[in-house]
Amino acid sequence: MTKVSHTSSYYAASMNTAPSRPALEGRVETDVCVIGGGFTGISSALHLAERGYRVVVLESVQVGFGASGRNGGQIVNSYSRDMDMIESRYGVDTAKALGDMAFEGNRIIRQRIERYAIACDLKDGNLFAACNDKQLQNLREHKALWERYGHQQLELLEGKSYQREIGSERYTGALLDHSGGHLHPLNLVLGQAAAVESLGGTIYEHSVVESVNHGSRVRIKTAAGEVNAAYAVVAGNAYLGNTVPELTGRTMPCGTQIVATEPLDEDTARQLLPTDRCVEDLNYLLDYYRLSADRRLIYGGGVTYGGRDPASIEAVIRPKLAQTFPALANIKIDYAWSGNFLLTLNRLPQFGCINDNVYYAQGYSGHGVTATHLAGKLIAEVLAGRNERFDAFANIPHLPFPGGHKLQVPFSALGAWYYSLRDRLGM
Ligand SMILES: Cc1cc2nc3c(=O)[nH]c(=O)nc-3n(C[C@H](O)[C@H](O)[C@H](O)COP(=O)(O)OP(=O)(O)OC[C@H]3O[C@@H](n4cnc5c(N)ncnc54)[C@H](O)[C@@H]3O)c2cc1C
C-alpha cells in the first residue's frame, strides 16, 4: 500500500486557468473563516459572500485539492441513503424535511454555473444500473418512493431497453434520472472560488489550519498566521485529520480509485454511452463512469478503508472496466488517481455546530456533489438566523463506528467484504 496520491489526475491536466493564491501571513479579522477549499467550503463561502458577509477561506493545498477536484463528476440527487430508511429510522417529519431538500443541491449547481458563467462541461442525465433482478426491483421501489416525494423526472428502463443508454450486456435494467447530470468537478469548484473573490471574499492556499480556538470569537491558526472570526465553518471532510478533535471518531476516511482512458473515437464513444449520460451501478462497492468532454471514459470504483491507496490503481479498475465494456479490455489508460471521501455509519451527512459559532458539514459517504452545495446554502441560512433546515440534518444522531478509533477500519473492511460478496452472489 502506498500513500494516497493526487497526481496524475485528468482533471488537474484539463483544468481552467486559476490564479495561484498566497498563504496566510499575519493576523486577519473577518466575519466568517472557512476551513477547506472544496465544494462544502467554497459553496459556503459563496452563499455567505452573496449575503454580504466578509469571508476568508483557508485551504491546505489548493482549491479543489480534495475529493471535490478528483471525483466522478456525477450529479446525483439526494443522499447516500434511501428515503424509506430515513423515514423508518428518523421519522416522517425528518424524512419530509430531507426529501424536500434532496434536489436543491443540483439546482444550486446549475444556478451557479449560469450566474457565474462557469465552463465545466455540464451534461444532463444520470443512470442507476441494476446488476441483477433484486437490484432492478430496488429501482422500481426507488422510483415509486421518489415519486411520493414529488420527483417525476425518473424513467425506468426495464429489460434490454437500458441499452439505448449504455452499450453493455452487464445489466438487468436501469433507472434514468433526467434531472441529474455530470460535469468537470475541478472546474466547477474553481469557478465558484473565482465568484467568491469577485464578491470580495479572500482565499488563502497553502495554509494548513493547525488549531481552532473556541471563544466568543474563533481564532483559527496556521503556521504563519491567524484569522479572528465571529464564526468558523469546518469543511475539511476526509482530509481534515485530527485538526478539530470533536469531529473525529464518528466518521471514517475511505479511498476510491478512478482512471481516464485515452480519448475514444466518436463511434466507440457513441457505442458505449450513446446519450452521453453518466452511470453508477447499484452494488455496495459500486462502479461509476461517464465520458469527458474530450471523449475519455472516466471510470471509478473500488474502496479502501482508512484512506490509503492500492499499489496499482490501474490493476484495480481495469478488470471492472473490462467487465462492463469488454471491447475496452486493453484500452490505454492515460490517468489514474484516487481521492478520499468520508463515510458515516448511517451514510447520511453530518451537519452541526460546536460552541455556538463553529459550524461543520461533512461525511457525504460517497455522494457529495449535490449535498455539499446544499450544505453551503444551509450554513449561510443558519448564520443569517434561519436554522430549521440546517437543524433537520443536525438533529440526526452522529453515531460512532463500532470498535472505536482502532478497530473501525478492520470492522468496516469486514462489512465491505461481506457486502461485496453479496453483490457478487446477486443477493
Ligand atoms: C474519487 C471520488 C469520486 C467521487 N465521485 C463522486 C460522484 O461522482 N458524485 C458524487 O456525488 N460524489 C462523489 N464523490 C464524493 C464527493 O466528491 C465528496 O463528497 C465532496 O467532494 C466532498 O466535498 P468537501 O468540500 O466536503 O471535501 P473535499 O473536497 O475533500 O475538500 C476538503 C478540503 O479541505 C482541505 N483541508 C482539510 N484539512 C484542512 C486544514 N486543516 N486546513 C486547511 N484546509 C484543509 C483539503 O485540502 C480539501 O481541499 C467522490 C469522491 C471521490 C474521492
Short mmCIF file of N, CA, C and O and ligand atoms in Angstrom, two decimals, residues 35-41 58-76 207-210 235-241 243 254 256-258 288 337-341 361-362 364-370 372, ligand 1:
data_model
loop_
_atom_site.label_atom_id
_atom_site.label_comp_id
_atom_site.label_asym_id
_atom_site.label_seq_id
_atom_site.Cartn_x
_atom_site.Cartn_y
_atom_site.Cartn_z
N ILE A 35 -12.74 26.71 6.68
CA ILE A 35 -11.57 25.82 6.64
C ILE A 35 -11.81 24.76 5.57
O ILE A 35 -12.67 23.89 5.74
N GLY A 36 -11.10 24.85 4.44
CA GLY A 36 -11.24 23.86 3.37
C GLY A 36 -11.80 24.47 2.10
O GLY A 36 -12.85 25.11 2.11
N GLY A 37 -11.08 24.25 1.01
CA GLY A 37 -11.48 24.84 -0.29
C GLY A 37 -12.03 23.81 -1.25
O GLY A 37 -11.67 23.78 -2.42
N GLY A 38 -12.93 22.94 -0.75
CA GLY A 38 -13.66 22.02 -1.64
C GLY A 38 -15.08 22.54 -1.85
O GLY A 38 -15.37 23.71 -1.59
N PHE A 39 -15.95 21.66 -2.34
CA PHE A 39 -17.34 22.09 -2.60
C PHE A 39 -18.01 22.65 -1.34
O PHE A 39 -18.70 23.66 -1.40
N THR A 40 -17.84 21.96 -0.18
CA THR A 40 -18.52 22.43 1.03
C THR A 40 -18.03 23.82 1.40
O THR A 40 -18.84 24.73 1.65
N GLY A 41 -16.71 23.99 1.45
CA GLY A 41 -16.14 25.27 1.88
C GLY A 41 -16.43 26.39 0.89
O GLY A 41 -16.87 27.48 1.27
N LEU A 58 -9.45 29.28 4.18
CA LEU A 58 -8.09 28.75 4.34
C LEU A 58 -8.05 27.34 3.77
O LEU A 58 -8.81 26.47 4.20
N GLU A 59 -7.19 27.12 2.80
CA GLU A 59 -7.09 25.81 2.14
C GLU A 59 -5.65 25.29 2.29
O GLU A 59 -4.71 26.00 1.96
N SER A 60 -5.54 24.04 2.74
CA SER A 60 -4.22 23.42 2.98
C SER A 60 -3.31 23.47 1.77
O SER A 60 -2.11 23.72 1.89
N VAL A 61 -3.87 23.12 0.61
CA VAL A 61 -3.03 22.97 -0.58
C VAL A 61 -3.52 23.97 -1.65
O VAL A 61 -3.01 25.08 -1.74
N GLN A 62 -4.49 23.55 -2.45
CA GLN A 62 -5.07 24.43 -3.46
C GLN A 62 -6.56 24.18 -3.52
O GLN A 62 -7.02 23.08 -3.18
N VAL A 63 -7.31 25.15 -4.01
CA VAL A 63 -8.75 24.96 -4.18
C VAL A 63 -8.99 23.70 -5.01
O VAL A 63 -8.36 23.51 -6.06
N GLY A 64 -9.86 22.82 -4.51
CA GLY A 64 -10.18 21.59 -5.25
C GLY A 64 -9.17 20.47 -5.05
O GLY A 64 -9.25 19.45 -5.73
N PHE A 65 -8.26 20.64 -4.10
CA PHE A 65 -7.24 19.59 -3.86
C PHE A 65 -7.87 18.28 -3.39
O PHE A 65 -7.40 17.20 -3.71
N GLY A 66 -8.96 18.35 -2.63
CA GLY A 66 -9.57 17.16 -2.04
C GLY A 66 -10.51 16.47 -3.01
O GLY A 66 -10.35 16.55 -4.24
N ALA A 67 -11.51 15.79 -2.45
CA ALA A 67 -12.44 15.00 -3.26
C ALA A 67 -13.12 15.84 -4.34
O ALA A 67 -13.42 15.34 -5.43
N SER A 68 -13.35 17.12 -4.06
CA SER A 68 -14.11 17.96 -5.00
C SER A 68 -13.38 18.14 -6.33
O SER A 68 -14.02 18.38 -7.35
N GLY A 69 -12.06 18.04 -6.31
CA GLY A 69 -11.31 18.20 -7.56
C GLY A 69 -10.91 16.88 -8.17
O GLY A 69 -10.12 16.85 -9.13
N ARG A 70 -11.42 15.76 -7.65
CA ARG A 70 -10.97 14.45 -8.14
C ARG A 70 -12.12 13.50 -8.44
O ARG A 70 -11.89 12.35 -8.81
N ASN A 71 -13.35 13.88 -8.17
CA ASN A 71 -14.43 12.89 -8.13
C ASN A 71 -14.95 12.50 -9.51
O ASN A 71 -14.48 12.99 -10.54
N GLY A 72 -15.98 11.64 -9.51
CA GLY A 72 -16.55 11.15 -10.76
C GLY A 72 -17.31 12.21 -11.54
O GLY A 72 -17.67 11.99 -12.69
N GLY A 73 -17.60 13.33 -10.90
CA GLY A 73 -18.31 14.42 -11.58
C GLY A 73 -19.78 14.13 -11.81
O GLY A 73 -20.42 14.79 -12.63
N GLN A 74 -20.33 13.16 -11.08
CA GLN A 74 -21.72 12.76 -11.32
C GLN A 74 -22.66 13.57 -10.41
O GLN A 74 -22.51 13.56 -9.19
N ILE A 75 -23.60 14.23 -11.04
CA ILE A 75 -24.61 14.99 -10.28
C ILE A 75 -25.73 14.01 -9.95
O ILE A 75 -26.59 13.72 -10.77
N VAL A 76 -25.66 13.49 -8.73
CA VAL A 76 -26.65 12.50 -8.29
C VAL A 76 -27.51 13.17 -7.22
O VAL A 76 -26.98 13.68 -6.23
N SER A 207 -2.26 26.95 3.21
CA SER A 207 -2.48 27.46 4.57
C SER A 207 -3.19 26.38 5.39
O SER A 207 -4.42 26.32 5.44
N VAL A 208 -2.39 25.53 5.99
CA VAL A 208 -2.94 24.42 6.78
C VAL A 208 -3.40 24.94 8.13
O VAL A 208 -2.61 25.52 8.88
N VAL A 209 -4.66 24.74 8.44
CA VAL A 209 -5.16 25.14 9.76
C VAL A 209 -4.62 24.14 10.78
O VAL A 209 -4.78 22.93 10.63
N GLU A 210 -3.95 24.69 11.81
CA GLU A 210 -3.35 23.80 12.82
C GLU A 210 -4.23 23.69 14.06
O GLU A 210 -4.23 22.68 14.74
N ALA A 235 -14.84 22.61 6.89
CA ALA A 235 -15.22 21.92 5.65
C ALA A 235 -14.03 21.12 5.11
O ALA A 235 -13.78 21.08 3.91
N GLY A 236 -13.31 20.47 6.01
CA GLY A 236 -12.11 19.70 5.61
C GLY A 236 -12.42 18.27 5.23
O GLY A 236 -11.58 17.55 4.69
N ASN A 237 -13.62 17.81 5.57
CA ASN A 237 -14.12 16.48 5.22
C ASN A 237 -13.05 15.39 5.44
O ASN A 237 -12.44 15.36 6.51
N ALA A 238 -12.80 14.52 4.48
CA ALA A 238 -11.90 13.37 4.72
C ALA A 238 -10.45 13.78 4.86
O ALA A 238 -9.60 12.96 5.21
N TYR A 239 -10.13 15.04 4.55
CA TYR A 239 -8.73 15.49 4.61
C TYR A 239 -8.43 16.26 5.90
O TYR A 239 -7.33 16.76 6.08
N LEU A 240 -9.41 16.35 6.80
CA LEU A 240 -9.25 17.19 7.99
C LEU A 240 -8.30 16.60 9.02
O LEU A 240 -7.68 17.34 9.79
N GLY A 241 -8.19 15.26 9.06
CA GLY A 241 -7.35 14.62 10.09
C GLY A 241 -7.90 14.95 11.46
O GLY A 241 -9.11 14.98 11.66
N THR A 243 -7.56 17.85 13.12
CA THR A 243 -7.47 19.30 13.39
C THR A 243 -8.59 19.76 14.31
O THR A 243 -8.39 20.67 15.12
N CYS A 254 -12.27 7.10 3.56
CA CYS A 254 -12.12 5.95 2.65
C CYS A 254 -11.52 6.46 1.36
O CYS A 254 -11.79 7.58 0.94
N THR A 256 -11.09 5.99 -2.84
CA THR A 256 -11.67 5.34 -4.02
C THR A 256 -10.83 5.74 -5.23
O THR A 256 -10.20 6.80 -5.24
N GLN A 257 -10.77 4.83 -6.20
CA GLN A 257 -9.82 4.99 -7.31
C GLN A 257 -10.57 5.23 -8.61
O GLN A 257 -11.70 4.79 -8.78
N ILE A 258 -9.87 5.89 -9.52
CA ILE A 258 -10.54 6.33 -10.74
C ILE A 258 -9.50 6.48 -11.85
O ILE A 258 -8.35 6.81 -11.58
N TYR A 288 -18.66 3.50 -11.25
CA TYR A 288 -19.29 4.71 -11.79
C TYR A 288 -18.47 5.20 -12.98
O TYR A 288 -17.24 5.10 -12.96
N TRP A 337 -5.89 8.02 -10.67
CA TRP A 337 -5.73 8.78 -9.43
C TRP A 337 -6.72 8.28 -8.39
O TRP A 337 -7.54 7.40 -8.67
N SER A 338 -6.64 8.84 -7.21
CA SER A 338 -7.55 8.42 -6.15
C SER A 338 -7.97 9.64 -5.36
O SER A 338 -7.42 10.72 -5.52
N GLY A 339 -8.94 9.46 -4.50
CA GLY A 339 -9.37 10.55 -3.64
C GLY A 339 -10.02 9.97 -2.41
O GLY A 339 -10.39 8.79 -2.40
N ASN A 340 -10.16 10.79 -1.39
CA ASN A 340 -10.77 10.32 -0.15
C ASN A 340 -12.15 10.93 0.05
O ASN A 340 -12.35 12.13 -0.14
N PHE A 341 -13.09 10.08 0.41
CA PHE A 341 -14.39 10.58 0.86
C PHE A 341 -14.59 10.16 2.30
O PHE A 341 -13.83 9.33 2.83
N ALA A 361 -19.95 20.69 8.18
CA ALA A 361 -20.73 19.79 7.32
C ALA A 361 -19.72 18.83 6.71
O ALA A 361 -18.70 19.25 6.14
N GLN A 362 -20.02 17.53 6.82
CA GLN A 362 -19.05 16.52 6.38
C GLN A 362 -19.75 15.17 6.23
O GLN A 362 -20.91 15.02 6.59
N TYR A 364 -20.38 12.88 3.49
CA TYR A 364 -21.44 12.65 2.48
C TYR A 364 -21.44 11.20 1.99
O TYR A 364 -22.26 10.83 1.16
N SER A 365 -20.48 10.41 2.46
CA SER A 365 -20.48 8.95 2.23
C SER A 365 -20.50 8.56 0.75
O SER A 365 -21.19 7.62 0.36
N GLY A 366 -19.77 9.32 -0.05
CA GLY A 366 -19.59 8.93 -1.46
C GLY A 366 -20.46 9.68 -2.44
O GLY A 366 -20.18 9.69 -3.63
N HIS A 367 -21.54 10.33 -1.96
CA HIS A 367 -22.40 11.13 -2.84
C HIS A 367 -22.43 12.55 -2.30
O HIS A 367 -23.31 12.88 -1.50
N GLY A 368 -21.51 13.37 -2.75
CA GLY A 368 -21.42 14.70 -2.15
C GLY A 368 -21.49 15.85 -3.12
O GLY A 368 -21.50 17.00 -2.71
N VAL A 369 -21.54 15.56 -4.43
CA VAL A 369 -21.50 16.67 -5.38
C VAL A 369 -22.70 17.60 -5.15
O VAL A 369 -22.55 18.82 -5.08
N THR A 370 -23.88 17.03 -4.96
CA THR A 370 -25.05 17.90 -4.74
C THR A 370 -25.18 18.29 -3.27
O THR A 370 -25.45 19.45 -2.96
N THR A 372 -23.07 18.77 -0.90
CA THR A 372 -22.13 19.81 -0.45
C THR A 372 -22.65 21.20 -0.82
O THR A 372 -22.48 22.16 -0.07
C1 LIG B 1 -12.70 9.54 -6.36
C2 LIG B 1 -14.02 10.08 -5.85
C3 LIG B 1 -15.13 10.02 -6.68
C4 LIG B 1 -16.34 10.56 -6.26
N1 LIG B 1 -17.37 10.63 -7.16
C5 LIG B 1 -18.50 11.28 -6.80
C6 LIG B 1 -19.52 11.48 -7.76
O1 LIG B 1 -19.37 11.15 -8.94
N2 LIG B 1 -20.69 12.07 -7.35
C7 LIG B 1 -20.87 12.46 -6.05
O2 LIG B 1 -21.95 12.97 -5.71
N3 LIG B 1 -19.87 12.37 -5.14
C8 LIG B 1 -18.69 11.80 -5.48
N4 LIG B 1 -17.67 11.71 -4.58
C9 LIG B 1 -17.83 12.38 -3.27
C10 LIG B 1 -17.62 13.90 -3.38
O3 LIG B 1 -16.52 14.17 -4.20
C11 LIG B 1 -17.38 14.49 -1.97
O4 LIG B 1 -18.47 14.15 -1.13
C12 LIG B 1 -17.25 16.00 -1.98
O5 LIG B 1 -16.38 16.45 -2.98
C13 LIG B 1 -16.79 16.49 -0.60
O6 LIG B 1 -16.51 17.87 -0.69
P1 LIG B 1 -15.88 18.62 0.54
O7 LIG B 1 -15.67 20.03 0.17
O8 LIG B 1 -16.69 18.36 1.76
O9 LIG B 1 -14.48 17.88 0.80
P2 LIG B 1 -13.14 17.98 -0.08
O10 LIG B 1 -13.43 18.24 -1.49
O11 LIG B 1 -12.33 16.79 0.26
O12 LIG B 1 -12.44 19.29 0.45
C14 LIG B 1 -11.85 19.41 1.72
C15 LIG B 1 -10.73 20.43 1.60
O13 LIG B 1 -10.31 20.80 2.92
C16 LIG B 1 -8.93 20.97 2.89
N5 LIG B 1 -8.45 20.83 4.27
C17 LIG B 1 -8.52 19.72 5.04
N6 LIG B 1 -7.96 19.96 6.24
C18 LIG B 1 -7.55 21.24 6.23
C19 LIG B 1 -6.87 22.06 7.17
N7 LIG B 1 -6.50 21.59 8.37
N8 LIG B 1 -6.60 23.34 6.83
C20 LIG B 1 -6.96 23.83 5.62
N9 LIG B 1 -7.59 23.08 4.68
C21 LIG B 1 -7.87 21.81 4.98
C22 LIG B 1 -8.42 19.90 1.95
O14 LIG B 1 -7.15 20.20 1.42
C23 LIG B 1 -9.51 19.88 0.88
O15 LIG B 1 -9.21 20.69 -0.23
C24 LIG B 1 -16.46 11.14 -4.94
C25 LIG B 1 -15.35 11.16 -4.10
C26 LIG B 1 -14.15 10.64 -4.54
C27 LIG B 1 -12.96 10.71 -3.61
#
